[in-house]
């Protein structure tokens, strides 16, 4: 997707950014509702701007995606470069309000972009069907952003009105997590009723909100609600029904060659991927966080992370027929950090220098099948759950699972997630859902997920300084 120059007006959302002087100065390049949001082209550009803000979350050092998710889990350990994680134990247990990744500003910029779209697109004279579709995309982006934010910080400010006044002194309080999640649920349904089944081209079908994409978010959301927020079997059953619709969707299929999932952009296994394009200078994504500074054919990154010993042992102990290991890592014995994830190595640049322009996978069919298996198993449908798990194992070149009981299958699904989806952003939240995070991550000492727990992130120190109405999560007071 192209970065659209119109979107300097999102500077009005920067009251969430760490800039104490912002509220004292009027930005010089603001395009407000009086000069934008007038035409169909404006509406289209506005939605692309929403995706552009999400794209920044996955860029190295711009957003916190890898730090929020797999970086704290059992798939990762410290790499060559210190990203504030001098040891995994420090990263896992001793987060502070100054730790990298505590800033939520990029998520709130995406939220406000979506709010601006939802406020202004209804007033534009344009094709009704196109208008409805764009509104659906805005609802989806807001739902995804709030779902991410509330799982990371718990209670977060819930803003569903657009902020288009750069002089507005906005200092919102935190909203209870339950209220935020209720809004996510509503936004998902509002998106589903509006987005298309397909756009008709690979980039849009895999990079923008279709019914399949929104349904993938819905499965993720409902599984979280049932297992973490304890909403019960109704959400589990709806998650299972929704996952079944994705599995049955002819747009999606498991690729026979595991490595092609990441080498071939917008393939049939991809449900939703954040799009990057070297020609549009959309580069520098989280592949750089996994790639060495120097030596070997994959240089140019900062290698904050490498694959953990736990996952390397899992690959080493797997049958030789497992196709995933060779497609997931390479080993550099000459380097201090040797277990490099190669899912996002990008394009070849000058010499051995990489250009980090790989698409970043958010939802793909292999991951949905594991969530489907998890959902079915929690409903007591263990035999049906095994079918979905075995589909993933068989594609990887492995025999069917030997698990027979619900408890055994619960662990088998969790173990499969470890080797199927490292650095795809699912592991941390899967561990929280399991209630076994302390057993799976050696440096985590709690399975309790609440406002007193360090399973939640702290709010950034600068954010608290800027808005006295915000309070810190209790584990960090």
Short mmCIF file of N, CA, C and O in Angstrom, two decimals, residues 73-156:
data_model
loop_
_atom_site.label_atom_id
_atom_site.label_comp_id
_atom_site.label_asym_id
_atom_site.label_seq_id
_atom_site.Cartn_x
_atom_site.Cartn_y
_atom_site.Cartn_z
N UNK A 73 7.81 -14.05 24.85
CA UNK A 73 7.39 -15.43 24.97
C UNK A 73 8.57 -16.39 24.95
O UNK A 73 9.73 -15.98 24.96
N UNK A 74 8.27 -17.68 24.87
CA UNK A 74 9.29 -18.71 24.88
C UNK A 74 9.86 -19.00 23.50
O UNK A 74 10.64 -19.93 23.34
N UNK A 75 9.51 -18.22 22.48
CA UNK A 75 10.12 -18.43 21.16
C UNK A 75 11.34 -17.55 20.97
O UNK A 75 12.08 -17.73 19.99
N UNK A 76 11.58 -16.58 21.86
CA UNK A 76 12.60 -15.57 21.63
C UNK A 76 13.60 -15.50 22.76
O UNK A 76 13.29 -15.77 23.92
N UNK A 77 14.83 -15.12 22.40
CA UNK A 77 15.82 -14.73 23.39
C UNK A 77 16.66 -13.60 22.80
O UNK A 77 16.55 -13.28 21.62
N UNK A 78 17.51 -13.02 23.65
CA UNK A 78 18.28 -11.86 23.23
C UNK A 78 19.15 -12.20 22.03
O UNK A 78 19.76 -13.26 21.95
N UNK A 79 19.24 -11.26 21.10
CA UNK A 79 20.10 -11.40 19.94
C UNK A 79 21.41 -10.67 20.11
O UNK A 79 21.94 -10.55 21.21
N UNK A 80 21.92 -10.13 18.99
CA UNK A 80 23.20 -9.41 19.03
C UNK A 80 23.09 -8.04 19.66
O UNK A 80 24.04 -7.54 20.25
N UNK A 81 21.95 -7.40 19.47
CA UNK A 81 21.78 -6.01 19.87
C UNK A 81 20.85 -5.92 21.07
O UNK A 81 19.86 -6.64 21.13
N UNK A 82 21.17 -5.06 22.00
CA UNK A 82 20.37 -4.90 23.21
C UNK A 82 19.17 -4.00 22.91
O UNK A 82 19.32 -2.83 22.57
N UNK A 83 17.97 -4.55 23.02
CA UNK A 83 16.75 -3.76 22.85
C UNK A 83 16.10 -3.52 24.21
O UNK A 83 14.90 -3.51 24.35
N UNK A 84 16.93 -3.37 25.24
CA UNK A 84 16.39 -3.24 26.58
C UNK A 84 16.11 -4.60 27.19
O UNK A 84 15.39 -4.72 28.17
N UNK A 85 16.70 -5.65 26.61
CA UNK A 85 16.47 -7.01 27.10
C UNK A 85 17.81 -7.67 27.36
O UNK A 85 18.22 -8.59 26.68
N UNK A 86 18.54 -7.17 28.35
CA UNK A 86 19.86 -7.69 28.63
C UNK A 86 19.84 -9.17 28.97
O UNK A 86 20.83 -9.86 28.88
N UNK A 87 18.68 -9.65 29.38
CA UNK A 87 18.46 -11.09 29.55
C UNK A 87 16.96 -11.30 29.44
O UNK A 87 16.19 -10.39 29.69
N UNK A 88 16.55 -12.49 29.05
CA UNK A 88 15.12 -12.70 28.87
C UNK A 88 14.37 -12.51 30.18
O UNK A 88 13.25 -12.04 30.19
N UNK A 89 15.02 -12.83 31.28
CA UNK A 89 14.36 -12.65 32.57
C UNK A 89 14.04 -11.19 32.85
O UNK A 89 12.99 -10.86 33.38
N UNK A 90 14.96 -10.30 32.48
CA UNK A 90 14.71 -8.87 32.65
C UNK A 90 13.53 -8.45 31.78
O UNK A 90 12.63 -7.74 32.22
N UNK A 91 13.52 -8.91 30.54
CA UNK A 91 12.44 -8.56 29.61
C UNK A 91 11.10 -9.10 30.12
O UNK A 91 10.09 -8.44 30.04
N UNK A 92 11.12 -10.30 30.62
CA UNK A 92 9.87 -10.96 31.00
C UNK A 92 9.28 -10.41 32.28
O UNK A 92 8.07 -10.27 32.41
N UNK A 93 10.14 -10.08 33.25
CA UNK A 93 9.63 -9.78 34.58
C UNK A 93 9.88 -8.35 35.05
O UNK A 93 9.21 -7.89 35.95
N UNK A 94 10.83 -7.67 34.46
CA UNK A 94 11.22 -6.37 34.98
C UNK A 94 10.98 -5.25 33.99
O UNK A 94 11.82 -4.38 33.80
N UNK A 95 9.83 -5.28 33.33
CA UNK A 95 9.44 -4.17 32.47
C UNK A 95 9.32 -2.90 33.31
O UNK A 95 8.92 -2.94 34.47
N UNK A 96 9.66 -1.78 32.71
CA UNK A 96 9.53 -0.49 33.38
C UNK A 96 8.81 0.48 32.45
O UNK A 96 8.71 0.23 31.24
N UNK A 97 8.34 1.60 32.97
CA UNK A 97 7.67 2.59 32.11
C UNK A 97 8.57 3.22 31.06
O UNK A 97 8.10 3.98 30.22
N UNK A 98 9.87 2.92 31.08
CA UNK A 98 10.78 3.44 30.04
C UNK A 98 11.23 2.34 29.08
O UNK A 98 12.00 2.61 28.17
N UNK A 99 10.73 1.12 29.26
CA UNK A 99 11.10 0.02 28.37
C UNK A 99 10.60 0.29 26.96
O UNK A 99 9.51 0.80 26.77
N UNK A 100 11.38 -0.11 25.96
CA UNK A 100 10.93 0.02 24.58
C UNK A 100 9.64 -0.78 24.39
O UNK A 100 9.51 -1.89 24.90
N UNK A 101 8.69 -0.19 23.71
CA UNK A 101 7.42 -0.87 23.47
C UNK A 101 6.29 -0.43 24.38
O UNK A 101 5.16 -0.88 24.20
N UNK A 102 6.57 0.45 25.35
CA UNK A 102 5.50 0.87 26.25
C UNK A 102 4.63 1.98 25.64
O UNK A 102 3.55 2.26 26.15
N UNK A 103 5.08 2.58 24.56
CA UNK A 103 4.36 3.68 23.92
C UNK A 103 3.24 3.14 23.04
O UNK A 103 3.47 2.32 22.15
N UNK A 104 2.04 3.62 23.25
CA UNK A 104 0.89 3.15 22.48
C UNK A 104 0.47 4.12 21.37
O UNK A 104 -0.58 3.97 20.76
N UNK A 105 1.28 5.10 21.06
CA UNK A 105 0.85 6.19 20.19
C UNK A 105 0.47 5.73 18.79
O UNK A 105 -0.49 6.24 18.20
N UNK A 106 1.21 4.77 18.21
CA UNK A 106 0.90 4.36 16.84
C UNK A 106 -0.46 3.69 16.77
O UNK A 106 -1.22 3.90 15.82
N UNK A 107 -0.79 2.89 17.77
CA UNK A 107 -2.12 2.29 17.80
C UNK A 107 -3.20 3.36 17.87
O UNK A 107 -4.24 3.27 17.20
N UNK A 108 -2.98 4.39 18.69
CA UNK A 108 -3.99 5.44 18.80
C UNK A 108 -4.06 6.31 17.55
O UNK A 108 -5.12 6.85 17.23
N UNK A 109 -2.97 6.43 16.85
CA UNK A 109 -3.03 7.13 15.57
C UNK A 109 -3.90 6.34 14.59
O UNK A 109 -4.71 6.93 13.86
N UNK A 110 -3.75 5.02 14.56
CA UNK A 110 -4.61 4.19 13.71
C UNK A 110 -6.07 4.31 14.13
O UNK A 110 -6.97 4.40 13.28
N UNK A 111 -6.31 4.32 15.44
CA UNK A 111 -7.68 4.45 15.95
C UNK A 111 -8.28 5.79 15.52
O UNK A 111 -9.43 5.85 15.06
N UNK A 112 -7.52 6.87 15.68
CA UNK A 112 -8.08 8.16 15.31
C UNK A 112 -8.28 8.29 13.80
O UNK A 112 -9.24 8.92 13.35
N UNK A 113 -7.40 7.69 13.01
CA UNK A 113 -7.62 7.68 11.57
C UNK A 113 -8.95 6.99 11.25
O UNK A 113 -9.73 7.45 10.41
N UNK A 114 -9.20 5.86 11.91
CA UNK A 114 -10.47 5.15 11.70
C UNK A 114 -11.65 6.00 12.17
O UNK A 114 -12.69 6.06 11.50
N UNK A 115 -11.50 6.68 13.30
CA UNK A 115 -12.57 7.54 13.79
C UNK A 115 -12.87 8.70 12.82
O UNK A 115 -14.03 9.06 12.61
N UNK A 116 -11.82 9.27 12.26
CA UNK A 116 -12.01 10.33 11.28
C UNK A 116 -12.77 9.82 10.06
O UNK A 116 -13.66 10.49 9.54
N UNK A 117 -12.42 8.61 9.62
CA UNK A 117 -13.11 8.02 8.48
C UNK A 117 -14.59 7.79 8.80
O UNK A 117 -15.48 8.10 8.00
N UNK A 118 -14.86 7.24 9.99
CA UNK A 118 -16.24 6.94 10.37
C UNK A 118 -17.07 8.22 10.54
O UNK A 118 -18.28 8.22 10.31
N UNK A 119 -16.44 9.30 10.92
CA UNK A 119 -17.14 10.57 11.08
C UNK A 119 -17.44 11.22 9.74
O UNK A 119 -18.54 11.75 9.53
N UNK A 120 -16.48 11.17 8.82
CA UNK A 120 -16.57 12.00 7.62
C UNK A 120 -17.06 11.29 6.37
O UNK A 120 -17.69 11.92 5.52
N UNK A 121 -16.79 10.00 6.24
CA UNK A 121 -17.19 9.32 5.01
C UNK A 121 -18.71 9.33 4.80
O UNK A 121 -19.17 9.48 3.66
N UNK A 122 -19.54 9.19 5.85
CA UNK A 122 -20.98 9.24 5.61
C UNK A 122 -21.46 10.52 4.94
O UNK A 122 -22.52 10.52 4.29
N UNK A 123 -20.71 11.60 5.07
CA UNK A 123 -21.14 12.89 4.51
C UNK A 123 -20.63 13.13 3.09
O UNK A 123 -20.93 14.17 2.50
N UNK A 124 -19.86 12.20 2.54
CA UNK A 124 -19.30 12.38 1.21
C UNK A 124 -20.29 11.86 0.16
O UNK A 124 -20.86 10.78 0.31
N UNK A 125 -20.45 12.60 -0.87
CA UNK A 125 -21.31 12.20 -1.98
C UNK A 125 -20.54 11.22 -2.87
O UNK A 125 -19.68 11.63 -3.66
N UNK A 126 -20.84 9.94 -2.72
CA UNK A 126 -20.11 8.92 -3.46
C UNK A 126 -20.97 7.67 -3.58
O UNK A 126 -22.05 7.58 -2.98
N UNK A 127 -20.49 6.70 -4.35
CA UNK A 127 -21.21 5.45 -4.52
C UNK A 127 -21.50 4.81 -3.17
O UNK A 127 -20.60 4.65 -2.33
N UNK A 128 -22.76 4.43 -2.94
CA UNK A 128 -23.18 3.93 -1.63
C UNK A 128 -22.48 2.65 -1.24
O UNK A 128 -22.09 2.45 -0.08
N UNK A 129 -22.30 1.74 -2.20
CA UNK A 129 -21.66 0.45 -1.90
C UNK A 129 -20.20 0.65 -1.52
O UNK A 129 -19.69 0.03 -0.58
N UNK A 130 -19.51 1.53 -2.23
CA UNK A 130 -18.11 1.82 -1.90
C UNK A 130 -18.01 2.48 -0.54
O UNK A 130 -17.12 2.17 0.26
N UNK A 131 -18.93 3.40 -0.27
CA UNK A 131 -18.96 4.06 1.03
C UNK A 131 -19.12 3.04 2.16
O UNK A 131 -18.40 3.09 3.17
N UNK A 132 -20.03 2.11 2.00
CA UNK A 132 -20.28 1.10 3.02
C UNK A 132 -19.05 0.24 3.25
O UNK A 132 -18.68 -0.07 4.38
N UNK A 133 -18.40 -0.16 2.15
CA UNK A 133 -17.20 -0.99 2.26
C UNK A 133 -16.10 -0.26 3.03
O UNK A 133 -15.45 -0.84 3.91
N UNK A 134 -15.88 1.02 2.71
CA UNK A 134 -14.83 1.78 3.39
C UNK A 134 -15.15 1.96 4.87
O UNK A 134 -14.25 1.91 5.72
N UNK A 135 -16.42 2.16 5.19
CA UNK A 135 -16.82 2.23 6.59
C UNK A 135 -16.50 0.92 7.30
O UNK A 135 -16.02 0.91 8.44
N UNK A 136 -16.77 -0.19 6.63
CA UNK A 136 -16.46 -1.49 7.22
C UNK A 136 -14.99 -1.65 7.51
O UNK A 136 -14.60 -2.19 8.56
N UNK A 137 -14.14 -1.17 6.61
CA UNK A 137 -12.70 -1.25 6.85
C UNK A 137 -12.29 -0.42 8.05
O UNK A 137 -11.43 -0.82 8.84
N UNK A 138 -12.90 0.75 8.20
CA UNK A 138 -12.59 1.60 9.35
C UNK A 138 -13.00 0.93 10.66
O UNK A 138 -12.26 0.96 11.66
N UNK A 139 -14.18 0.32 10.67
CA UNK A 139 -14.60 -0.41 11.87
C UNK A 139 -13.62 -1.55 12.19
O UNK A 139 -13.28 -1.79 13.36
N UNK A 140 -13.17 -2.25 11.16
CA UNK A 140 -12.23 -3.35 11.38
C UNK A 140 -10.92 -2.84 11.98
O UNK A 140 -10.40 -3.42 12.94
N UNK A 141 -10.37 -1.78 11.42
CA UNK A 141 -9.08 -1.26 11.89
C UNK A 141 -9.21 -0.78 13.33
O UNK A 141 -8.31 -1.01 14.15
N UNK A 142 -10.32 -0.15 13.67
CA UNK A 142 -10.51 0.28 15.06
C UNK A 142 -10.64 -0.92 15.98
O UNK A 142 -10.06 -0.95 17.07
N UNK A 143 -11.37 -1.95 15.54
CA UNK A 143 -11.52 -3.15 16.37
C UNK A 143 -10.18 -3.83 16.60
O UNK A 143 -9.84 -4.20 17.74
N UNK A 144 -9.41 -4.01 15.55
CA UNK A 144 -8.10 -4.66 15.68
C UNK A 144 -7.19 -3.87 16.61
O UNK A 144 -6.51 -4.44 17.47
N UNK A 145 -7.16 -2.55 16.45
CA UNK A 145 -6.26 -1.71 17.24
C UNK A 145 -6.62 -1.74 18.72
O UNK A 145 -5.74 -1.86 19.59
N UNK A 146 -7.92 -1.65 19.03
CA UNK A 146 -8.32 -1.70 20.43
C UNK A 146 -8.14 -3.10 21.02
O UNK A 146 -7.81 -3.24 22.21
N UNK A 147 -8.36 -4.13 20.22
CA UNK A 147 -8.14 -5.49 20.72
C UNK A 147 -6.68 -5.69 21.08
O UNK A 147 -6.36 -6.27 22.12
N UNK A 148 -5.78 -5.17 20.24
CA UNK A 148 -4.36 -5.25 20.56
C UNK A 148 -4.05 -4.45 21.82
O UNK A 148 -3.39 -4.94 22.75
N UNK A 149 -4.54 -3.22 21.89
CA UNK A 149 -4.19 -2.34 23.00
C UNK A 149 -4.67 -2.87 24.34
O UNK A 149 -3.93 -2.86 25.34
N UNK A 150 -5.90 -3.35 24.40
CA UNK A 150 -6.44 -3.76 25.70
C UNK A 150 -5.84 -5.07 26.18
O UNK A 150 -5.74 -5.31 27.39
N UNK A 151 -5.38 -5.93 25.25
CA UNK A 151 -4.67 -7.14 25.68
C UNK A 151 -3.29 -6.81 26.23
O UNK A 151 -2.77 -7.54 27.07
N UNK A 152 -2.70 -5.72 25.78
CA UNK A 152 -1.35 -5.35 26.20
C UNK A 152 -1.36 -4.55 27.49
O UNK A 152 -0.59 -4.82 28.41
N UNK A 153 -2.25 -3.55 27.59
CA UNK A 153 -2.26 -2.64 28.74
C UNK A 153 -3.46 -2.82 29.66
O UNK A 153 -3.49 -2.21 30.73
N UNK A 154 -4.44 -3.60 29.28
CA UNK A 154 -5.64 -3.73 30.11
C UNK A 154 -6.59 -2.58 29.85
O UNK A 154 -7.07 -2.40 28.73
N UNK A 155 -6.89 -1.80 30.89
CA UNK A 155 -7.74 -0.63 30.73
C UNK A 155 -7.00 0.41 29.88
O UNK A 155 -5.85 0.77 30.19
N UNK A 156 -7.65 0.88 28.82
CA UNK A 156 -7.05 1.90 27.96
C UNK A 156 -8.12 2.94 27.64
O UNK A 156 -9.32 2.64 27.67
#
